[in-house]
Amino acid sequence: MSVGFVPTFTALERALTLAGLAPVVLLGAGVHQTAQTRDLLPPSYRTLIPVPPPAPRVQAPLALKTSILALRNRFDGLAGISVQSVDDGWTVDSADADRPMPQQSVSKLWVAMTVLDAVDRGRITLDDRLTITQSDLTLFHQPIAAMLKDGSYTTTVRDLLHRALTMSDNTCNDKLLRYVGGPAAVRSFIASHGIENVRFGPGERLLQSKTAGLTWRQDYAMGRAFEAARARLPIGVRQAAYQSYVADPIDGAAPSGIAGALAKLKRGALLSPESTSYLISTMEASKTGKQRMRGAVPPGWSFGHKTGTGQNFLSRTAGYNDVGLLTAPDGRSYAIAIMIGDTARTIPERQALMQAVVQAVVANHDAATTTIAR
């Protein structure tokens, strides 16, 4: 491939059409919302001034850019898409790619990186032993809660990290967060490594309770006590809390910022070679979001990612995300971040958008590779 090659839009459109994912017809009409949903005030988002990225070695493929913009424009709600070539440095961003959006469990990546940075610095090891007790339990998805026998479960940092990344276990993540120094330590890692447009929130319990309009109590961690307390709140309280979170998410991150950080990770600019390899291979073992981006990854390609899903309120969802590293059989990689910050679109429609982005990236790569071979 010559560095100046730009695949034609016709070639990419043909590839997408053969895959059944032509952007013109992919997502169809918008979802009809209920009367209650229409009565909600639209979110007001802060406008951020993006920091210009380094000049790429080659220009972003016009065909891919056109396709990504078309896919985003046909999706109702707040959403941002960012695709960055790890090897060539170009970036394709949708119009909302620089807006801060709710990360939800995507933020587990920053905890994992902070943990591995501490390992690289010799402060901790992956074999350090930690004990989970009932006072450590959080809410929502926490499979490790079933492991507590006689009120506790002792394991290693390595095990907790694996569970947090591959199963999105909230309790494992928050335990690691406290072990490495809390939110301040993660924010310090983000700042010191030049990761831009990414915030880190206060941890799972405080984040989710504030989003719902509740004040955290530890008894909410038991069973479905949190959901029951949330259901008892007046609808106005819940609406105000939801709207406040979506408008200015305390864990907000721009898709462009996340894609940039993932590209840095793949290039080895954030962690040691050993920790970089460990983190990416663990992301590739993730069991979450099988029908998000992963659902469109073709045979022979590798994909490591982290999903994030927020709370629902009157058919809307505050955060439905997938971010990751997509690597072709020839070794060329792409960092992709798809953040759906607020939408009433159905889950299959959200998944279709994510899969279509992957199909577009793969089609662009294959079109370029085919041209080189001629």
Tab-separated table of C-alpha atoms in Angstrom:
chain	number	residue	atom	x	y	z
A	1	MET	CA	0.000	0.000	0.000
A	2	SER	CA	1.380	3.415	-0.940
A	3	VAL	CA	1.058	5.895	1.932
A	4	GLY	CA	-1.042	8.199	-0.221
A	5	PHE	CA	-3.676	5.588	-1.110
A	6	VAL	CA	-7.268	6.446	-0.268
A	7	PRO	CA	-9.792	3.682	-1.060
A	8	THR	CA	-12.724	4.860	-3.123
A	9	PHE	CA	-16.150	5.300	-1.619
A	10	THR	CA	-17.483	2.913	-4.278
A	11	ALA	CA	-15.239	0.110	-3.052
A	12	LEU	CA	-16.270	0.567	0.565
A	13	GLU	CA	-19.943	0.875	-0.277
A	14	ARG	CA	-19.705	-2.342	-2.298
A	15	ALA	CA	-18.050	-4.136	0.615
A	16	LEU	CA	-20.675	-2.875	3.068
A	17	THR	CA	-23.498	-3.846	0.722
A	18	LEU	CA	-22.136	-7.375	0.348
A	19	ALA	CA	-22.012	-7.588	4.141
A	20	GLY	CA	-25.632	-6.505	4.338
A	21	LEU	CA	-24.675	-3.332	6.158
A	22	ALA	CA	-24.969	-0.516	3.599
A	23	PRO	CA	-25.212	2.617	5.736
A	24	VAL	CA	-28.077	4.063	3.705
A	25	VAL	CA	-30.487	1.370	4.823
A	26	LEU	CA	-28.959	0.005	8.014
A	27	LEU	CA	-30.911	1.525	10.844
A	28	GLY	CA	-34.211	2.580	9.300
A	29	ALA	CA	-36.697	4.868	10.953
A	30	GLY	CA	-36.430	6.186	14.479
A	31	VAL	CA	-38.081	4.531	17.464
A	32	HIS	CA	-41.443	5.904	18.513
A	33	GLN	CA	-41.162	7.093	22.096
A	34	THR	CA	-43.859	6.971	24.726
A	35	ALA	CA	-45.653	10.138	25.797
A	36	GLN	CA	-43.710	10.070	29.045
A	37	THR	CA	-40.412	9.939	27.182
A	38	ARG	CA	-41.341	12.844	24.902
A	39	ASP	CA	-42.158	14.960	27.948
A	40	LEU	CA	-38.595	14.682	29.251
A	41	LEU	CA	-36.459	17.752	28.791
A	42	PRO	CA	-33.712	17.245	26.209
A	43	PRO	CA	-30.238	17.087	27.719
A	44	SER	CA	-28.044	20.170	27.498
A	45	TYR	CA	-24.408	19.291	26.863
A	46	ARG	CA	-21.305	21.323	27.603
A	47	THR	CA	-19.248	22.160	24.564
A	48	LEU	CA	-15.587	21.227	24.877
A	49	ILE	CA	-12.831	22.724	22.729
A	50	PRO	CA	-10.972	19.651	21.396
A	51	VAL	CA	-7.191	19.554	21.500
A	52	PRO	CA	-5.833	19.008	17.958
A	53	PRO	CA	-4.297	15.531	17.613
A	54	PRO	CA	-0.793	14.996	16.223
A	55	ALA	CA	-0.618	15.164	12.440
A	56	PRO	CA	-1.207	11.686	10.963
A	57	ARG	CA	1.315	10.099	8.655
A	58	VAL	CA	-1.431	9.542	6.075
A	59	GLN	CA	-4.830	11.129	5.619
A	60	ALA	CA	-7.936	9.396	6.940
A	61	PRO	CA	-9.726	7.387	4.233
A	62	LEU	CA	-12.494	9.544	2.795
A	63	ALA	CA	-14.737	6.555	2.148
A	64	LEU	CA	-14.531	5.409	5.767
A	65	LYS	CA	-15.168	8.914	7.044
A	66	THR	CA	-18.236	9.266	4.800
A	67	SER	CA	-19.580	5.913	5.979
A	68	ILE	CA	-19.029	6.628	9.691
A	69	LEU	CA	-20.727	10.011	9.438
A	70	ALA	CA	-23.675	8.487	7.574
A	71	LEU	CA	-24.117	5.784	10.207
A	72	ARG	CA	-24.042	8.309	13.037
A	73	ASN	CA	-26.438	10.699	11.317
A	74	ARG	CA	-29.046	7.970	10.978
A	75	PHE	CA	-28.979	7.159	14.695
A	76	ASP	CA	-31.292	9.105	17.006
A	77	GLY	CA	-29.920	10.286	20.333
A	78	LEU	CA	-26.559	11.385	21.616
A	79	ALA	CA	-23.794	9.193	20.226
A	80	GLY	CA	-20.163	9.566	19.269
A	81	ILE	CA	-17.885	7.401	17.158
A	82	SER	CA	-14.105	7.581	16.941
A	83	VAL	CA	-11.852	5.314	14.869
A	84	GLN	CA	-8.073	5.710	14.998
A	85	SER	CA	-5.463	3.857	12.973
A	86	VAL	CA	-2.829	2.678	15.433
A	87	ASP	CA	-0.271	2.259	12.644
A	88	ASP	CA	-0.885	5.333	10.478
A	89	GLY	CA	-2.203	7.775	13.095
A	90	TRP	CA	-5.282	9.018	11.195
A	91	THR	CA	-8.580	9.492	13.002
A	92	VAL	CA	-12.176	9.398	11.803
A	93	ASP	CA	-14.557	11.118	14.220
A	94	SER	CA	-18.283	11.717	14.151
A	95	ALA	CA	-19.639	15.142	15.026
A	96	ASP	CA	-20.115	14.199	18.706
A	97	ALA	CA	-16.794	12.420	19.177
A	98	ASP	CA	-15.427	15.193	21.415
A	99	ARG	CA	-18.452	15.389	23.743
A	100	PRO	CA	-18.154	13.870	27.237
A	101	MET	CA	-20.520	10.931	27.559
A	102	PRO	CA	-21.273	8.525	30.412
A	103	GLN	CA	-18.596	5.842	30.494
A	104	GLN	CA	-20.158	3.458	32.991
A	105	SER	CA	-18.056	0.264	33.032
A	106	VAL	CA	-15.740	1.489	30.292
A	107	SER	CA	-14.044	3.291	33.191
A	108	LYS	CA	-12.830	-0.092	34.462
A	109	LEU	CA	-10.083	0.259	31.856
A	110	TRP	CA	-8.548	3.186	33.735
A	111	VAL	CA	-8.605	1.254	37.011
A	112	ALA	CA	-6.913	-1.688	35.278
A	113	MET	CA	-4.242	0.575	33.794
A	114	THR	CA	-3.598	2.208	37.166
A	115	VAL	CA	-3.252	-1.230	38.781
A	116	LEU	CA	-0.815	-2.402	36.106
A	117	ASP	CA	1.130	0.853	36.342
A	118	ALA	CA	1.519	0.172	40.066
A	119	VAL	CA	2.771	-3.316	39.174
A	120	ASP	CA	5.266	-1.829	36.709
A	121	ARG	CA	6.539	0.515	39.425
A	122	GLY	CA	6.953	-2.341	41.920
A	123	ARG	CA	4.342	-0.976	44.340
A	124	ILE	CA	2.123	-4.064	44.124
A	125	THR	CA	2.113	-7.438	42.378
A	126	LEU	CA	-0.596	-9.353	40.564
A	127	ASP	CA	-0.211	-12.073	43.180
A	128	ASP	CA	-0.998	-9.820	46.159
A	129	ARG	CA	-3.861	-11.328	48.127
A	130	LEU	CA	-7.026	-9.377	48.902
A	131	THR	CA	-10.115	-10.352	50.861
A	132	ILE	CA	-13.620	-9.449	49.719
A	133	THR	CA	-16.174	-9.041	52.524
A	134	GLN	CA	-19.815	-7.996	52.571
A	135	SER	CA	-18.736	-4.416	53.251
A	136	ASP	CA	-17.011	-4.442	49.834
A	137	LEU	CA	-20.142	-5.373	47.883
A	138	THR	CA	-21.490	-2.798	45.461
A	139	LEU	CA	-24.554	-3.213	43.222
A	140	PHE	CA	-25.832	-4.433	39.885
A	141	HIS	CA	-23.413	-6.914	38.298
A	142	GLN	CA	-21.155	-8.491	40.947
A	143	PRO	CA	-20.808	-12.267	40.365
A	144	ILE	CA	-18.078	-12.481	42.998
A	145	ALA	CA	-20.748	-11.947	45.672
A	146	ALA	CA	-21.705	-15.600	45.230
A	147	MET	CA	-18.132	-16.599	46.165
A	148	LEU	CA	-18.387	-15.205	49.686
A	149	LYS	CA	-18.478	-18.129	52.090
A	150	ASP	CA	-18.840	-17.308	55.764
A	151	GLY	CA	-18.859	-13.653	54.788
A	152	SER	CA	-15.538	-13.373	52.934
A	153	TYR	CA	-13.545	-14.526	49.926
A	154	THR	CA	-9.749	-14.233	49.579
A	155	THR	CA	-8.150	-14.115	46.148
A	156	THR	CA	-5.448	-12.251	44.186
A	157	VAL	CA	-5.157	-8.939	42.387
A	158	ARG	CA	-4.789	-10.957	39.173
A	159	ASP	CA	-8.111	-12.722	39.728
A	160	LEU	CA	-9.943	-9.519	40.623
A	161	LEU	CA	-8.530	-7.766	37.563
A	162	HIS	CA	-9.594	-10.621	35.300
A	163	ARG	CA	-13.120	-10.618	36.728
A	164	ALA	CA	-13.435	-6.840	36.494
A	165	LEU	CA	-12.412	-6.751	32.833
A	166	THR	CA	-13.902	-9.943	31.416
A	167	MET	CA	-17.085	-10.123	33.525
A	168	SER	CA	-17.422	-6.404	34.377
A	169	ASP	CA	-17.727	-7.248	38.068
A	170	ASN	CA	-18.374	-3.998	39.938
A	171	THR	CA	-17.232	-5.229	43.338
A	172	CYS	CA	-13.922	-6.518	41.969
A	173	ASN	CA	-13.312	-3.201	40.244
A	174	ASP	CA	-14.074	-1.081	43.300
A	175	LYS	CA	-11.868	-3.290	45.491
A	176	LEU	CA	-8.954	-2.744	43.095
A	177	LEU	CA	-9.750	0.960	42.949
A	178	ARG	CA	-9.392	1.308	46.710
A	179	TYR	CA	-6.254	-0.860	46.742
A	180	VAL	CA	-4.362	1.432	44.359
A	181	GLY	CA	-5.349	4.649	46.109
A	182	GLY	CA	-8.905	5.474	45.069
A	183	PRO	CA	-10.193	7.826	42.362
A	184	ALA	CA	-7.342	10.300	42.954
A	185	ALA	CA	-4.779	7.681	41.928
A	186	VAL	CA	-6.657	6.873	38.715
A	187	ARG	CA	-7.057	10.555	37.855
A	188	SER	CA	-3.339	11.037	38.437
A	189	PHE	CA	-2.547	8.175	36.048
A	190	ILE	CA	-4.838	9.647	33.380
A	191	ALA	CA	-3.316	13.117	33.703
A	192	SER	CA	0.306	12.003	33.883
A	193	HIS	CA	-0.030	9.912	30.721
A	194	GLY	CA	-1.556	12.660	28.619
A	195	ILE	CA	-4.954	11.004	28.243
A	196	GLU	CA	-7.249	13.845	27.230
A	197	ASN	CA	-11.016	14.327	27.478
A	198	VAL	CA	-11.420	11.477	29.973
A	199	ARG	CA	-12.788	11.912	33.495
A	200	PHE	CA	-12.905	9.319	36.243
A	201	GLY	CA	-15.863	9.191	38.618
A	202	PRO	CA	-16.172	8.420	42.340
A	203	GLY	CA	-16.567	4.632	42.098
A	204	GLU	CA	-19.534	2.428	41.322
A	205	ARG	CA	-21.636	2.887	44.454
A	206	LEU	CA	-21.565	6.686	44.539
A	207	LEU	CA	-21.905	7.030	40.776
A	208	GLN	CA	-24.952	4.801	40.446
A	209	SER	CA	-26.744	6.103	43.526
A	210	LYS	CA	-26.299	9.720	42.405
A	211	THR	CA	-27.529	8.875	38.899
A	212	ALA	CA	-30.671	7.372	40.423
A	213	GLY	CA	-31.285	10.227	42.865
A	214	LEU	CA	-30.340	8.229	45.974
A	215	THR	CA	-27.759	8.593	48.731
A	216	TRP	CA	-25.712	5.414	49.038
A	217	ARG	CA	-26.331	3.032	51.956
A	218	GLN	CA	-24.424	-0.208	52.270
A	219	ASP	CA	-27.614	-2.240	52.705
A	220	TYR	CA	-28.438	-1.342	49.077
A	221	ALA	CA	-25.773	-3.896	48.102
A	222	MET	CA	-27.889	-6.804	49.280
A	223	GLY	CA	-30.203	-8.504	46.821
A	224	ARG	CA	-32.299	-5.991	44.892
A	225	ALA	CA	-32.487	-3.430	47.674
A	226	PHE	CA	-31.066	-0.679	45.456
A	227	GLU	CA	-33.642	-1.251	42.722
A	228	ALA	CA	-36.439	-1.261	45.299
A	229	ALA	CA	-35.279	2.015	46.837
A	230	ARG	CA	-34.963	3.584	43.402
A	231	ALA	CA	-38.481	2.502	42.449
A	232	ARG	CA	-39.894	4.265	45.528
A	233	LEU	CA	-38.497	7.644	44.480
A	234	PRO	CA	-40.884	10.238	42.991
A	235	ILE	CA	-40.535	10.327	39.212
A	236	GLY	CA	-39.487	13.992	39.349
A	237	VAL	CA	-36.527	13.145	41.580
A	238	ARG	CA	-35.401	10.409	39.243
A	239	GLN	CA	-35.850	12.594	36.179
A	240	ALA	CA	-33.802	15.418	37.665
A	241	ALA	CA	-30.993	13.060	38.697
A	242	TYR	CA	-30.936	11.314	35.332
A	243	GLN	CA	-30.990	14.582	33.407
A	244	SER	CA	-28.205	16.064	35.527
A	245	TYR	CA	-25.998	13.032	34.979
A	246	VAL	CA	-26.472	12.883	31.218
A	247	ALA	CA	-25.950	16.632	30.814
A	248	ASP	CA	-22.628	16.616	32.696
A	249	PRO	CA	-21.523	13.048	33.530
A	250	ILE	CA	-19.109	12.875	36.411
A	251	ASP	CA	-17.479	9.906	34.657
A	252	GLY	CA	-17.770	11.528	31.231
A	253	ALA	CA	-15.317	10.771	28.465
A	254	ALA	CA	-15.146	11.695	24.801
A	255	PRO	CA	-14.987	8.826	22.303
A	256	SER	CA	-12.012	10.550	20.658
A	257	GLY	CA	-10.196	10.629	24.000
A	258	ILE	CA	-10.804	6.938	24.627
A	259	ALA	CA	-9.760	5.904	21.106
A	260	GLY	CA	-6.609	7.962	21.485
A	261	ALA	CA	-5.792	6.282	24.802
A	262	LEU	CA	-6.362	2.811	23.349
A	263	ALA	CA	-4.053	3.634	20.449
A	264	LYS	CA	-1.408	4.758	22.962
A	265	LEU	CA	-1.895	1.505	24.863
A	266	LYS	CA	-1.408	-0.584	21.721
A	267	ARG	CA	1.728	1.388	20.812
A	268	GLY	CA	3.180	0.670	24.267
A	269	ALA	CA	3.076	4.294	25.426
A	270	LEU	CA	1.135	3.725	28.672
A	271	LEU	CA	2.467	0.558	30.304
A	272	SER	CA	5.436	-1.796	30.202
A	273	PRO	CA	5.486	-4.362	27.353
A	274	GLU	CA	4.496	-7.098	29.798
A	275	SER	CA	1.578	-5.148	31.258
A	276	THR	CA	0.473	-3.959	27.820
A	277	SER	CA	0.338	-7.528	26.549
A	278	TYR	CA	-1.440	-8.693	29.696
A	279	LEU	CA	-4.107	-6.006	29.507
A	280	ILE	CA	-4.850	-6.452	25.802
A	281	SER	CA	-5.021	-10.247	26.076
A	282	THR	CA	-7.376	-9.911	29.053
A	283	MET	CA	-9.573	-7.518	27.059
A	284	GLU	CA	-9.643	-10.097	24.270
A	285	ALA	CA	-10.981	-12.652	26.761
A	286	SER	CA	-13.964	-10.453	27.670
A	287	LYS	CA	-17.306	-12.217	27.869
A	288	THR	CA	-19.491	-9.107	27.761
A	289	GLY	CA	-21.254	-7.472	24.823
A	290	LYS	CA	-21.169	-10.367	22.375
A	291	GLN	CA	-23.613	-8.612	20.048
A	292	ARG	CA	-22.015	-5.178	20.247
A	293	MET	CA	-18.842	-4.620	18.236
A	294	ARG	CA	-17.708	-8.206	18.737
A	295	GLY	CA	-20.728	-9.454	16.795
A	296	ALA	CA	-19.229	-8.139	13.532
A	297	VAL	CA	-15.583	-9.148	14.000
A	298	PRO	CA	-14.731	-11.529	11.123
A	299	PRO	CA	-12.728	-14.746	11.469
A	300	GLY	CA	-9.002	-14.170	11.612
A	301	TRP	CA	-9.308	-10.766	13.274
A	302	SER	CA	-8.703	-10.244	17.006
A	303	PHE	CA	-10.677	-7.899	19.222
A	304	GLY	CA	-10.142	-6.777	22.804
A	305	HIS	CA	-12.715	-4.469	24.338
A	306	LYS	CA	-14.630	-3.109	27.315
A	307	THR	CA	-18.334	-2.443	27.400
A	308	GLY	CA	-20.336	-0.067	29.570
A	309	THR	CA	-24.070	0.120	30.242
A	310	GLY	CA	-25.914	2.734	32.291
A	311	GLN	CA	-29.261	2.889	34.029
A	312	ASN	CA	-32.573	3.037	32.159
A	313	PHE	CA	-35.257	5.650	32.725
A	314	LEU	CA	-38.503	5.816	30.750
A	315	SER	CA	-37.101	4.045	27.695
A	316	ARG	CA	-33.858	6.052	27.736
A	317	THR	CA	-30.424	4.686	28.650
A	318	ALA	CA	-27.609	6.806	30.063
A	319	GLY	CA	-24.594	5.135	28.511
A	320	TYR	CA	-24.473	2.154	26.152
A	321	ASN	CA	-20.869	1.751	25.042
A	322	ASP	CA	-18.218	-0.436	23.528
A	323	VAL	CA	-14.559	0.503	23.096
A	324	GLY	CA	-11.681	-1.644	21.974
A	325	LEU	CA	-8.776	-2.613	19.741
A	326	LEU	CA	-9.490	-4.368	16.443
A	327	THR	CA	-6.526	-6.114	14.806
A	328	ALA	CA	-6.451	-7.480	11.254
A	329	PRO	CA	-4.768	-10.766	10.282
A	330	ASP	CA	-1.884	-8.720	8.837
A	331	GLY	CA	-1.298	-7.125	12.284
A	332	ARG	CA	-2.624	-3.644	11.518
A	333	SER	CA	-4.787	-2.311	14.365
A	334	TYR	CA	-7.603	0.164	14.891
A	335	ALA	CA	-8.752	1.764	18.141
A	336	ILE	CA	-12.528	2.165	18.130
A	337	ALA	CA	-14.771	3.915	20.653
A	338	ILE	CA	-18.548	3.946	20.234
A	339	MET	CA	-20.357	5.812	22.988
A	340	ILE	CA	-24.143	6.092	23.038
A	341	GLY	CA	-24.636	8.683	25.746
A	342	ASP	CA	-28.424	9.001	25.794
A	343	THR	CA	-30.946	7.280	23.554
A	344	ALA	CA	-34.348	5.656	23.382
A	345	ARG	CA	-33.294	3.433	20.482
A	346	THR	CA	-33.783	-0.279	21.065
A	347	ILE	CA	-30.885	-2.513	22.077
A	348	PRO	CA	-30.842	-4.325	18.690
A	349	GLU	CA	-30.589	-0.940	16.949
A	350	ARG	CA	-27.717	0.112	19.204
A	351	GLN	CA	-25.949	-3.158	18.498
A	352	ALA	CA	-26.557	-2.735	14.755
A	353	LEU	CA	-24.827	0.648	14.824
A	354	MET	CA	-21.814	-0.821	16.611
A	355	GLN	CA	-21.557	-3.770	14.259
A	356	ALA	CA	-21.899	-1.502	11.228
A	357	VAL	CA	-18.936	0.589	12.387
A	358	VAL	CA	-16.799	-2.553	12.649
A	359	GLN	CA	-17.984	-3.686	9.212
A	360	ALA	CA	-17.025	-0.297	7.782
A	361	VAL	CA	-13.524	-0.459	9.287
A	362	VAL	CA	-13.022	-4.026	8.060
A	363	ALA	CA	-14.330	-3.160	4.584
A	364	ASN	CA	-11.986	-0.195	4.352
A	365	HIS	CA	-9.033	-2.323	5.450
A	366	ASP	CA	-9.880	-5.109	3.009
A	367	ALA	CA	-10.391	-2.664	0.142
A	368	ALA	CA	-6.975	-1.147	0.787
A	369	THR	CA	-5.347	-4.570	1.043
A	370	THR	CA	-6.955	-5.719	-2.206
A	371	THR	CA	-5.676	-2.643	-4.010
A	372	ILE	CA	-2.132	-3.273	-2.781
A	373	ALA	CA	-2.258	-6.856	-4.043
A	374	ARG	CA	-3.165	-5.761	-7.586
